[in-house]
Coordinates of C-alpha atoms in Angstrom, one line a residue:
Chain A
M59 CA 0.0 0.0 0.0
E60 CA 3.0 2.3 -0.1
N61 CA 1.8 4.0 -3.3
I62 CA -1.3 5.1 -1.5
N63 CA 0.9 8.0 -0.4
Q64 CA 1.0 9.4 -3.9
Y65 CA -2.8 9.8 -3.7
L66 CA -2.7 11.6 -0.4
P67 CA -3.3 15.1 -1.9
F68 CA -6.5 13.7 -3.4
L69 CA -7.6 12.0 -0.2
I70 CA -7.1 15.0 2.2
P71 CA -10.0 17.1 0.9
V72 CA -12.3 14.0 1.1
A73 CA -11.2 13.4 4.7
V74 CA -11.7 17.0 5.6
L75 CA -15.2 17.1 4.2
E76 CA -16.2 13.8 5.9
I77 CA -14.7 14.6 9.3
G78 CA -16.0 18.2 9.1
L79 CA -19.6 17.0 8.4
L80 CA -19.3 14.4 11.2
L81 CA -18.2 16.9 13.7
V82 CA -20.8 19.5 12.7
A83 CA -23.5 16.9 13.1
L84 CA -22.2 15.6 16.4
I85 CA -21.8 19.1 17.9
H86 CA -25.3 20.0 16.7
L87 CA -26.7 16.9 18.3
I88 CA -24.9 17.4 21.6
R89 CA -25.9 21.1 21.8
H90 CA -29.6 20.5 21.1
K91 CA -30.0 17.1 22.8
S92 CA -33.3 16.5 21.1
V93 CA -34.3 14.9 17.8
R94 CA -37.4 14.3 15.8
N95 CA -37.3 10.5 15.2
L96 CA -35.6 7.8 17.3
N97 CA -33.5 9.2 20.2
V98 CA -30.3 11.0 20.8
G99 CA -28.2 7.9 21.5
V100 CA -29.3 6.1 18.3
W101 CA -28.6 9.2 16.3
A102 CA -25.1 9.6 17.8
A103 CA -24.5 6.0 16.8
I104 CA -25.8 6.5 13.3
I105 CA -23.7 9.6 12.8
I106 CA -20.5 7.9 13.8
I107 CA -21.0 4.4 12.4
L108 CA -22.6 5.3 9.1
E109 CA -19.8 7.7 8.5
F110 CA -20.7 10.3 6.0
I111 CA -24.2 9.1 5.2
G112 CA -25.0 9.2 8.9
P113 CA -24.5 13.0 9.4
V114 CA -26.5 13.6 6.2
L115 CA -29.4 11.5 7.5
Y116 CA -29.2 13.4 10.8
F117 CA -29.6 16.8 9.1
A118 CA -32.3 15.4 6.7
I119 CA -34.6 13.7 9.2
G120 CA -33.1 13.6 12.6
R121 CA -32.5 17.2 13.6
K122 CA -35.3 19.2 15.2
D123 CA -36.1 22.4 13.6
D124 CA -35.5 24.5 16.7
Chain B
M238 CA -70.5 48.3 5.7
A239 CA -69.7 45.0 7.4
V240 CA -66.0 44.1 7.3
L241 CA -66.9 40.4 7.7
E242 CA -70.1 38.9 6.4
I243 CA -70.9 35.2 6.7
N244 CA -74.0 33.7 5.1
N245 CA -75.3 30.2 5.7
L246 CA -71.8 28.8 6.4
S247 CA -71.5 25.1 7.1
K248 CA -68.6 22.7 7.6
Y249 CA -69.2 19.0 8.1
Y250 CA -66.6 16.5 9.0
R251 CA -68.4 13.4 7.8
E252 CA -71.5 13.4 10.1
I253 CA -70.2 15.9 12.5
K254 CA -71.5 19.4 11.9
A255 CA -68.7 21.6 13.1
V256 CA -70.3 24.7 11.8
D257 CA -74.0 24.6 10.9
E258 CA -75.6 27.3 8.7
L259 CA -73.9 30.1 10.5
D260 CA -74.8 33.7 9.8
L261 CA -72.6 36.5 11.1
K262 CA -71.8 40.1 10.5
V263 CA -69.0 42.1 12.1
G264 CA -69.1 45.8 11.7
K265 CA -66.2 48.1 11.0
G266 CA -64.1 49.2 13.9
S267 CA -65.4 46.8 16.5
I268 CA -63.5 44.4 18.7
F269 CA -65.6 41.3 18.3
G270 CA -65.3 38.5 20.9
F271 CA -66.0 35.1 19.4
L272 CA -67.1 32.9 22.3
G273 CA -67.9 29.3 22.7
R274 CA -66.7 26.3 24.6
N275 CA -63.9 24.0 23.2
G276 CA -65.1 22.3 20.1
A277 CA -68.0 24.7 19.4
G278 CA -66.6 25.5 15.9
K279 CA -64.7 28.7 16.5
T280 CA -61.4 27.7 15.1
T281 CA -63.1 26.0 12.1
T282 CA -65.0 29.2 11.3
L283 CA -61.8 31.3 11.5
R284 CA -59.9 28.9 9.3
M285 CA -62.7 29.1 6.7
I286 CA -62.5 32.9 6.8
T287 CA -58.7 32.8 6.1
G288 CA -59.2 30.2 3.3
T289 CA -57.3 27.4 5.0
A290 CA -60.4 25.2 5.5
K291 CA -62.9 24.4 2.8
P292 CA -66.6 25.2 3.7
T293 CA -69.2 22.5 3.0
G294 CA -71.6 25.3 2.0
G295 CA -72.2 29.0 2.4
E296 CA -70.3 32.1 1.6
I297 CA -67.9 34.5 3.3
F298 CA -67.2 38.1 2.4
V299 CA -64.3 40.1 3.7
C300 CA -64.5 43.8 2.9
G301 CA -66.9 42.9 0.1
D302 CA -64.6 40.3 -1.5
R303 CA -65.6 36.7 -1.6
V304 CA -63.3 34.3 0.2
R305 CA -62.3 31.3 -2.0
F306 CA -60.7 28.2 -0.6
G307 CA -57.1 27.7 -1.7
S308 CA -56.7 31.3 -3.0
C309 CA -54.8 34.0 -1.3
A310 CA -56.5 37.0 -3.0
V311 CA -58.6 38.1 0.0
N312 CA -55.7 37.8 2.4
R313 CA -54.6 41.3 1.7
H314 CA -57.5 42.5 4.0
I315 CA -56.8 40.0 6.7
G316 CA -54.1 39.6 9.4
Y317 CA -54.3 36.2 10.9
L318 CA -52.9 34.6 14.1
P319 CA -53.7 30.9 14.5
D320 CA -54.1 29.4 17.9
V321 CA -50.6 27.9 18.0
P322 CA -48.5 30.0 15.6
E323 CA -45.4 28.4 14.3
F324 CA -42.5 30.4 12.9
Y325 CA -39.2 29.6 11.2
G326 CA -37.0 28.9 14.2
F327 CA -33.8 29.9 12.4
M328 CA -34.9 33.5 11.8
S329 CA -34.8 36.5 14.0
P330 CA -38.1 38.4 14.6
R331 CA -36.9 41.1 12.2
E332 CA -36.0 38.6 9.5
Y333 CA -39.4 37.0 9.8
L334 CA -41.2 40.3 9.6
T335 CA -39.1 41.2 6.6
L336 CA -40.1 38.0 4.9
C337 CA -43.8 38.7 5.6
G338 CA -43.4 42.3 4.3
R339 CA -41.8 41.1 1.1
L340 CA -44.7 38.7 0.5
Y341 CA -46.9 41.7 0.5
G342 CA -44.6 43.4 -2.0
F343 CA -43.2 46.0 0.3
D344 CA -39.8 47.6 -0.4
K345 CA -37.0 47.9 2.1
A346 CA -38.0 51.4 3.3
K347 CA -41.6 50.3 4.0
I348 CA -40.5 47.2 5.8
D349 CA -38.1 49.1 8.0
Q350 CA -40.9 51.6 8.8
R351 CA -43.3 48.8 9.7
C352 CA -40.7 46.9 11.8
G353 CA -39.9 50.1 13.6
E354 CA -43.6 50.6 14.5
L355 CA -44.5 46.9 15.2
L356 CA -41.5 45.6 17.1
P357 CA -41.8 48.2 19.9
L358 CA -45.6 47.7 20.0
V359 CA -45.3 44.0 20.8
G360 CA -42.2 44.5 23.0
L361 CA -39.7 42.7 20.8
D362 CA -37.6 45.6 19.8
G363 CA -33.9 44.9 19.7
I364 CA -34.3 41.2 20.2
K365 CA -31.8 39.5 17.9
R366 CA -32.3 35.9 19.2
H367 CA -33.7 33.3 16.9
I368 CA -37.4 32.6 17.2
G369 CA -36.6 29.0 18.0
S370 CA -35.6 30.1 21.5
F371 CA -38.8 32.2 22.1
S372 CA -41.3 31.5 24.9
R373 CA -45.0 31.1 23.9
G374 CA -45.8 34.6 25.0
M375 CA -43.1 36.0 22.8
K376 CA -44.3 33.9 19.9
Q377 CA -47.8 35.1 20.4
R378 CA -46.6 38.7 20.4
L379 CA -44.6 38.2 17.3
G380 CA -47.7 36.6 15.9
I381 CA -49.6 39.9 16.4
A382 CA -46.8 41.8 14.7
Q383 CA -46.7 39.6 11.6
A384 CA -50.5 39.8 11.4
L385 CA -50.4 43.6 11.4
I386 CA -47.4 44.0 9.0
H387 CA -49.6 45.0 6.0
E388 CA -52.0 47.2 8.0
P389 CA -55.0 44.9 7.5
E390 CA -58.6 46.0 7.8
L391 CA -59.5 42.8 9.7
L392 CA -57.3 41.2 12.4
I393 CA -58.3 37.6 13.3
L394 CA -56.8 36.1 16.5
D395 CA -57.6 32.5 17.4
E396 CA -57.5 32.0 21.1
P397 CA -54.5 34.4 21.5
T398 CA -54.5 34.3 25.3
S399 CA -55.4 30.7 26.1
A400 CA -51.9 29.3 26.4
L401 CA -50.4 32.2 28.2
D402 CA -49.6 32.8 31.9
P403 CA -51.4 35.7 33.6
M404 CA -48.6 38.2 32.8
G405 CA -48.5 37.2 29.2
R406 CA -52.2 37.5 28.9
R407 CA -52.3 40.9 30.4
E408 CA -49.6 42.2 28.0
L409 CA -51.4 40.7 25.0
L410 CA -54.7 42.2 26.0
K411 CA -53.1 45.5 26.5
I412 CA -51.7 45.3 22.9
M413 CA -55.1 44.3 21.6
A414 CA -56.9 47.1 23.4
S415 CA -54.3 49.6 22.0
L416 CA -55.5 48.6 18.5
R417 CA -59.1 49.8 19.2
G418 CA -60.3 52.2 16.5
S419 CA -57.6 51.5 14.0
L420 CA -59.0 48.3 12.7
T421 CA -61.6 45.6 13.2
V422 CA -60.5 42.7 15.5
I423 CA -62.1 39.3 15.8
F424 CA -60.8 37.1 18.5
S425 CA -62.0 33.8 19.7
T426 CA -61.7 32.7 23.3
H427 CA -63.4 30.7 26.0
I428 CA -62.0 33.0 28.7
L429 CA -64.9 35.3 29.5
S430 CA -63.0 37.8 31.5
D431 CA -60.8 38.7 28.5
V432 CA -63.9 39.4 26.5
E433 CA -65.4 41.6 29.3
R434 CA -62.1 43.5 29.4
I435 CA -61.8 44.6 25.8
C436 CA -64.7 43.6 23.5
D437 CA -67.6 45.7 22.5
T438 CA -69.5 43.1 20.5
I439 CA -69.7 39.4 21.0
G440 CA -71.0 36.3 19.3
M441 CA -71.5 33.1 21.1
L442 CA -71.1 29.9 19.1
E443 CA -72.8 26.7 20.3
G444 CA -73.2 23.6 18.3
G445 CA -71.9 25.2 15.2
R446 CA -74.5 28.0 15.3
L447 CA -74.6 31.5 16.7
A448 CA -76.5 31.2 19.9
L449 CA -76.2 34.8 20.9
S450 CA -74.7 37.9 19.3
G451 CA -74.7 41.7 19.7
N452 CA -73.5 44.6 21.6
L453 CA -72.0 43.6 24.9
E454 CA -73.9 46.3 26.8
G455 CA -77.2 45.3 25.2
I456 CA -76.6 41.7 26.2
R457 CA -75.8 42.7 29.7
Q458 CA -79.1 44.6 29.9
K459 CA -81.1 41.9 28.3
Y460 CA -79.9 39.4 30.8
A461 CA -80.1 41.8 33.7
G462 CA -83.2 42.4 35.8
H463 CA -83.6 38.8 36.6
K464 CA -81.4 38.5 39.6
A465 CA -81.2 40.2 43.0
I466 CA -79.0 39.9 46.0
I467 CA -80.6 40.1 49.4
E468 CA -78.7 40.3 52.6
I469 CA -80.3 40.4 56.0
N470 CA -79.3 40.7 59.6
G471 CA -80.9 38.3 62.1
E472 CA -81.0 34.8 63.4
T473 CA -80.5 31.9 61.1
Q474 CA -83.8 30.3 62.0
K475 CA -85.7 33.4 61.1
A476 CA -83.7 33.9 57.9
D477 CA -84.7 30.4 56.8
E478 CA -88.4 31.3 57.4
F479 CA -87.9 34.4 55.3
K480 CA -86.4 32.3 52.5
K481 CA -89.4 30.0 52.7
L482 CA -91.8 32.9 52.5
L483 CA -90.1 34.3 49.4
S484 CA -90.0 31.0 47.6
E485 CA -93.8 30.8 47.8
K486 CA -94.2 34.0 45.8
P487 CA -95.4 33.2 42.3
Y488 CA -92.8 35.3 40.5
V489 CA -89.8 33.8 42.2
N490 CA -88.0 31.1 40.1
K491 CA -85.1 30.1 42.3
I492 CA -83.3 31.1 45.5
E493 CA -79.7 30.3 46.1
S494 CA -78.1 30.9 49.4
E495 CA -74.5 30.6 50.4
T496 CA -75.3 31.5 54.0
P497 CA -78.8 31.8 55.4
Q498 CA -78.3 35.6 55.6
R499 CA -77.3 36.0 51.9
L500 CA -79.8 35.1 49.2
V501 CA -79.5 35.3 45.5
V502 CA -83.0 35.4 44.0
T503 CA -83.8 34.7 40.4
C504 CA -87.2 36.0 39.5
K505 CA -89.5 37.2 36.8
D506 CA -90.5 40.5 38.4
L507 CA -87.9 42.4 40.3
K508 CA -90.2 45.3 41.2
A509 CA -92.8 43.0 42.9
L510 CA -89.9 41.4 44.8
G511 CA -88.7 44.7 46.0
A512 CA -92.2 45.7 47.2
D513 CA -92.7 42.4 49.1
I514 CA -89.4 42.2 50.9
C515 CA -90.0 44.8 53.6
P516 CA -93.5 43.5 54.8
C517 CA -92.0 40.0 55.0
L518 CA -89.0 41.2 56.9
A519 CA -91.1 43.3 59.2
G520 CA -93.3 40.3 60.1
L521 CA -90.3 38.4 61.2
S522 CA -88.6 41.4 62.8
L523 CA -85.5 41.0 60.6
A524 CA -83.4 44.0 59.3
L525 CA -82.5 44.4 55.6
A526 CA -78.8 44.9 55.1
R527 CA -78.6 45.0 51.3
F528 CA -80.8 44.7 48.4
E529 CA -79.2 44.9 45.0
Q530 CA -80.0 44.1 41.4
A531 CA -77.2 41.7 40.4
E532 CA -74.9 42.8 37.5
P533 CA -75.0 39.8 35.1
Q534 CA -71.7 38.2 34.6
L535 CA -70.9 37.1 31.1
E536 CA -70.5 33.7 32.6
D537 CA -74.1 33.6 33.7
V538 CA -75.2 34.6 30.3
F539 CA -72.9 32.0 28.8
M540 CA -74.3 29.2 31.1
E541 CA -77.9 30.4 30.4
V542 CA -77.5 30.3 26.6
I543 CA -75.9 26.9 26.7
K544 CA -78.6 25.6 28.9
D545 CA -81.3 26.9 26.6
E546 CA -79.8 25.1 23.5
Chain C
M127 CA -43.5 36.4 -9.5
S128 CA -41.8 38.5 -6.9
N129 CA -43.2 36.2 -4.2
L130 CA -41.7 33.3 -6.0
F131 CA -38.3 35.0 -5.8
T132 CA -38.8 36.0 -2.2
F133 CA -39.8 32.6 -1.0
T134 CA -37.1 30.8 -3.1
K135 CA -34.6 33.1 -1.3
K136 CA -36.1 32.1 2.1
E137 CA -35.8 28.5 1.1
L138 CA -32.1 28.8 0.2
Y139 CA -31.4 30.7 3.4
E140 CA -33.2 27.9 5.3
Q141 CA -31.2 25.2 3.6
I142 CA -27.9 26.8 4.6
K143 CA -29.1 27.7 8.1
T144 CA -30.4 24.2 8.8
F145 CA -27.4 22.5 7.1
K146 CA -29.7 20.5 4.8
G147 CA -28.3 22.1 1.7
V148 CA -24.8 22.0 3.1
A149 CA -25.1 18.3 3.7
V150 CA -26.3 17.6 0.2
A151 CA -23.4 19.6 -1.2
A152 CA -20.9 17.8 0.9
V153 CA -22.2 14.4 -0.2
L154 CA -22.0 15.2 -3.8
L155 CA -18.6 16.9 -3.6
V156 CA -17.2 13.8 -1.8
F157 CA -18.6 11.5 -4.5
G158 CA -17.0 13.7 -7.1
M159 CA -13.6 13.2 -5.5
T160 CA -13.9 9.6 -4.3
S161 CA -15.2 8.1 -7.5
P162 CA -12.1 8.5 -9.7
L163 CA -9.9 7.6 -6.7
L164 CA -11.8 4.4 -6.1
A165 CA -11.6 3.5 -9.7
K166 CA -7.9 4.0 -9.6
L167 CA -7.3 2.1 -6.4
M168 CA -9.7 -0.8 -7.0
P169 CA -7.0 -3.1 -8.5
E170 CA -4.6 -2.4 -5.6
I171 CA -7.3 -3.1 -3.1
F172 CA -8.1 -6.4 -4.8
K173 CA -4.4 -7.3 -4.9
S174 CA -3.8 -6.5 -1.3
A175 CA -6.9 -8.5 -0.3
D176 CA -5.2 -11.6 -1.7
L177 CA -8.1 -13.8 -2.5
G178 CA -5.9 -16.8 -3.2
V179 CA -6.9 -16.8 -6.9
A180 CA -4.9 -15.0 -9.4
L181 CA -7.4 -12.4 -10.6
Q182 CA -6.9 -10.8 -13.9
I183 CA -8.0 -7.3 -13.5
P184 CA -7.6 -5.0 -16.5
D185 CA -6.0 -1.6 -15.8
P186 CA -8.7 0.9 -15.0
T187 CA -9.4 3.7 -17.4
Y188 CA -11.2 7.1 -17.3
L189 CA -14.4 5.2 -18.2
D190 CA -14.2 3.3 -14.8
A191 CA -13.9 6.7 -13.0
Y192 CA -17.0 8.0 -14.6
A193 CA -18.8 4.7 -14.1
Q194 CA -18.1 5.0 -10.4
F195 CA -19.2 8.6 -10.4
F196 CA -22.5 8.0 -12.1
K197 CA -23.2 5.0 -10.0
N198 CA -22.5 6.9 -6.8
I199 CA -24.5 9.9 -7.7
G200 CA -27.3 8.0 -9.3
E201 CA -27.7 5.7 -6.3
M202 CA -26.5 7.1 -3.0
G203 CA -26.5 10.7 -4.2
L204 CA -30.1 10.6 -5.3
I205 CA -31.2 8.7 -2.3
V206 CA -29.8 11.4 -0.1
I207 CA -31.5 14.0 -2.2
M208 CA -34.8 12.2 -1.9
L209 CA -34.5 11.8 1.8
V210 CA -33.8 15.5 2.3
Y211 CA -36.4 16.9 -0.1
A212 CA -39.2 14.5 0.6
G213 CA -39.6 16.7 3.6
A214 CA -39.7 20.0 1.7
V215 CA -43.5 20.8 1.9
V216 CA -44.5 18.2 4.4
S217 CA -42.2 19.5 7.2
E218 CA -44.0 22.9 7.0
T219 CA -47.5 21.5 6.9
T220 CA -46.9 19.2 9.8
R221 CA -45.2 21.9 11.9
G222 CA -47.7 24.5 10.9
T223 CA -45.2 27.1 9.6
A224 CA -46.9 27.0 6.2
T225 CA -50.1 28.4 7.6
L226 CA -48.7 31.9 8.3
M227 CA -47.2 32.0 4.9
L228 CA -50.2 30.8 2.9
T229 CA -52.6 33.2 4.8
K230 CA -50.5 36.0 3.4
R231 CA -50.2 36.8 -0.2
L232 CA -48.2 33.7 -1.1
S233 CA -50.1 31.3 -3.3
H234 CA -50.0 27.6 -2.9
S235 CA -48.3 27.1 -6.2
A236 CA -45.6 29.7 -5.5
F237 CA -45.0 27.9 -2.2
V238 CA -44.5 24.5 -3.9
I239 CA -42.5 25.9 -6.9
S240 CA -40.2 27.9 -4.7
K241 CA -39.3 24.8 -2.8
F242 CA -38.6 23.0 -6.0
L243 CA -36.5 25.8 -7.4
S244 CA -34.4 26.1 -4.3
A245 CA -33.8 22.4 -4.2
A246 CA -32.9 22.5 -7.9
I247 CA -30.5 25.3 -7.3
V248 CA -28.7 23.4 -4.5
W249 CA -28.7 20.3 -6.7
T250 CA -27.3 22.1 -9.7
A251 CA -24.6 23.9 -7.8
S252 CA -23.4 20.9 -5.8
Y253 CA -23.6 18.6 -8.9
A254 CA -21.7 21.1 -11.0
G255 CA -19.0 21.3 -8.3
S256 CA -19.0 17.5 -7.9
A257 CA -18.7 16.9 -11.7
A258 CA -15.9 19.5 -12.0
L259 CA -14.0 17.8 -9.2
C260 CA -14.6 14.4 -10.8
T261 CA -13.4 15.6 -14.2
V262 CA -10.2 17.2 -12.7
Y263 CA -9.4 14.2 -10.7
T264 CA -10.0 11.9 -13.6
I265 CA -7.8 13.9 -16.0
Y266 CA -5.0 13.8 -13.4
L267 CA -5.4 10.1 -12.5
F268 CA -6.1 8.8 -16.0
P269 CA -4.1 11.0 -18.4
E270 CA -4.5 8.6 -21.3
G271 CA -7.8 8.7 -23.2
K272 CA -10.4 11.4 -23.6
P273 CA -14.2 10.9 -23.1
S274 CA -16.5 12.1 -25.8
N275 CA -19.8 13.9 -25.1
L276 CA -18.7 14.5 -21.5
L277 CA -20.8 17.6 -20.9
F278 CA -23.9 16.0 -22.5
S279 CA -23.5 12.8 -20.4
L280 CA -23.2 14.9 -17.3
F281 CA -26.3 16.9 -18.3
C282 CA -28.3 13.7 -18.6
M283 CA -27.6 12.7 -15.1
W284 CA -28.3 16.3 -13.9
L285 CA -31.7 16.1 -15.6
F286 CA -32.5 12.8 -14.0
G287 CA -31.7 14.4 -10.7
V288 CA -34.2 17.2 -11.5
I289 CA -36.9 14.7 -12.2
T290 CA -36.1 13.0 -8.9
L291 CA -36.5 16.3 -7.2
A292 CA -39.9 16.9 -8.8
A293 CA -41.0 13.4 -7.6
A294 CA -39.9 14.4 -4.0
L295 CA -41.7 17.7 -4.2
F296 CA -44.8 16.0 -5.5
A297 CA -44.9 13.4 -2.7
S298 CA -44.2 16.0 -0.1
A299 CA -47.1 18.2 -1.3
V300 CA -49.5 15.3 -1.4
F301 CA -48.8 13.3 1.7
K302 CA -49.4 14.3 5.3
S303 CA -46.4 12.8 7.0
Y304 CA -42.7 12.7 6.2
I305 CA -42.6 8.9 6.2
L306 CA -45.4 8.6 3.7
S307 CA -43.8 11.3 1.6
A308 CA -40.4 9.5 1.6
V309 CA -42.1 6.2 0.7
G310 CA -44.0 8.0 -2.1
T311 CA -40.9 9.5 -3.4
F312 CA -39.1 6.2 -3.5
A313 CA -42.1 4.6 -5.1
V314 CA -42.1 7.1 -8.0
W315 CA -38.3 6.7 -8.4
G316 CA -38.6 2.9 -8.2
L317 CA -41.3 2.9 -10.9
L318 CA -39.0 5.0 -13.1
L319 CA -36.1 2.6 -12.6
V320 CA -38.4 -0.4 -13.4
T321 CA -39.3 1.2 -16.8
S322 CA -35.6 1.1 -17.8
A323 CA -35.7 -2.8 -17.5
L324 CA -38.8 -3.2 -19.6
P325 CA -37.7 -4.1 -23.2
K326 CA -40.3 -2.1 -25.2
I327 CA -40.0 1.2 -23.4
K328 CA -36.5 1.1 -22.0
D329 CA -35.0 3.2 -24.7
Y330 CA -37.6 6.0 -24.3
T331 CA -38.1 6.3 -20.5
P332 CA -36.5 9.2 -18.6
A333 CA -34.6 6.5 -16.6
F334 CA -32.5 6.0 -19.7
L335 CA -30.8 9.3 -18.8
S336 CA -29.1 7.7 -15.8
S337 CA -28.9 4.1 -17.0
D338 CA -27.2 4.7 -20.3
N339 CA -25.5 8.1 -20.1
L340 CA -22.1 6.4 -19.5
K341 CA -22.3 4.9 -23.0
L342 CA -22.1 8.4 -24.4
L343 CA -18.5 8.7 -23.2
N344 CA -17.0 5.9 -25.4
G345 CA -19.4 6.4 -28.2
A346 CA -21.3 3.1 -27.5
C347 CA -24.5 5.0 -27.7
P348 CA -25.2 8.0 -30.0
P349 CA -26.5 11.3 -28.4
D350 CA -29.6 11.1 -30.7
K351 CA -31.0 8.3 -28.7
F352 CA -31.4 10.6 -25.7
Q353 CA -33.8 13.0 -27.4
I354 CA -37.0 11.3 -26.5
P355 CA -36.0 10.5 -22.9
I356 CA -35.0 14.1 -22.4
I357 CA -38.3 15.4 -23.7
L358 CA -40.3 12.9 -21.7
G359 CA -38.2 13.7 -18.6
I360 CA -39.0 17.4 -18.9
L361 CA -42.7 16.6 -19.5
L362 CA -42.7 14.3 -16.4
T363 CA -41.1 17.1 -14.3
A364 CA -43.7 19.6 -15.4
L365 CA -46.5 17.0 -14.8
L366 CA -45.4 16.1 -11.3
L367 CA -45.0 19.8 -10.4
T368 CA -48.4 20.8 -11.8
L369 CA -50.1 17.9 -10.0
A370 CA -48.3 18.9 -6.8
C371 CA -49.6 22.4 -7.1
I372 CA -53.2 21.4 -7.9
I373 CA -53.4 18.8 -5.1
F374 CA -51.7 21.1 -2.6
R375 CA -54.2 23.9 -3.3
R376 CA -57.1 21.6 -2.5
R377 CA -55.6 20.4 0.8
E378 CA -56.8 21.8 4.1
L379 CA -54.0 23.0 6.3

């Protein structure tokens, strides 16, 4: 896998976007502590385990509109 | 000209007649209290006026224009605050009012002017927080502001005070009273003291129909003259005898007594009662402490109307 | 007209403020970058997995990069889009925020169309960014070979996304809960995909736009064949939106 390094410049933006989205979703969840469907714990798990799609699902259907 | 005219309006949910051949007129400049217990059809009627519910039959005119379900044309005359107003939680009050103003085609200067008038009126001036963090009272006040943004001729408020604490209610009633004279207000409620505080005309809905309507003073007078409060000084035993004597009179319908010395008499002829009291008391050697024609509370009228139905 | 503009602006503002649009953009941008990478790295991954059998994997080309891209966007990307926009109208009717807007001078149609427009704007911008990233990555990773009809092929997938959005808006204006709306959206989408497997109509259905647009790149399918699917796709979008407006106007709030 040593030549994976040559693709690093391509992978970094992907990682930044993915981790960024994950953090934004988690921070939002922790600050609001309430969700529309399911419960906070399940959503935390979804956000972390289904990396990438999880945060999107959270913003689409999990987050409460204030 | 009537600001609101409702002819023969009906709304059926399957077999349930929520509103049943309702006729109603509200004159310009009045503060109209729309009374009725929960489920009497108040909210349904107001929703039909704003075009968000479809009437089964009948017509509604606002300022002479016919209301059509699913069309927003007549809304230029109406400012509406539903019973539980919901706003966009991510906006500040000013952003929300700006959006409302834009929907009426106002330019920036006009919107700034209206915000400058309305936000202080409802006590939300300078509040930059998001609406999502507002209390119910604040949302209700913002609701009034958004309903007034386009200077409507008719302001419709559905149970504006029901969900509020006493402080919030007082503030809201104050705002509503301050609007007197500038536009016509219809507000529905089941809280009678609110109506007594600020309304000049009322309509009482019962079973989907108007059970009573008119000028508040007129209604008071109509239902007055039936009740008297009598207070006497003397022994309990003699007071009971006096009560018995009165109840034998042909014009007396009912006597309620909290204590033997305090009687509330409902009768057909208040004059005859007044003339008969003193001889009766003299015979029993009792003294009259108070004789007073009772001011009818709206609640009494309310109960009486509902009983009649 | 000015209300359409005002409300579309509000919708865009809302999508940024609530992160919905941001999340959609992030998904699409990531797909734009990962698809060519995945195509490039796939043989290496297979090799390192060491399945015990000597697999003969041909060297990947730019075609594999775009195949990955269209697969990711056309499946996961559109699923995300549908999940987000199936709530467009229904989230406002269930919460009650629509009432105050529709009792002003905002018509039911403007309400629905604004939501479609804002969703289409977010889709278009994110998809354009995603496609641009994918193209740049592909050129860098696969210098040899040049795709033909690239823009047209990308356009076909874009149009299929717009049709999907119209389906989501339709379902969300018709149904009374988010779950029903999401199920309805997937039902319309599923029906469309089914048509691309039926022999008689598979060359004409709008689903052709996403199932065969890859073949444009190496000339396996001429652009002419896309005429009817494009026209039908535009008509389907218009039909779904018109129905959404009509049914929404007759709904009690």
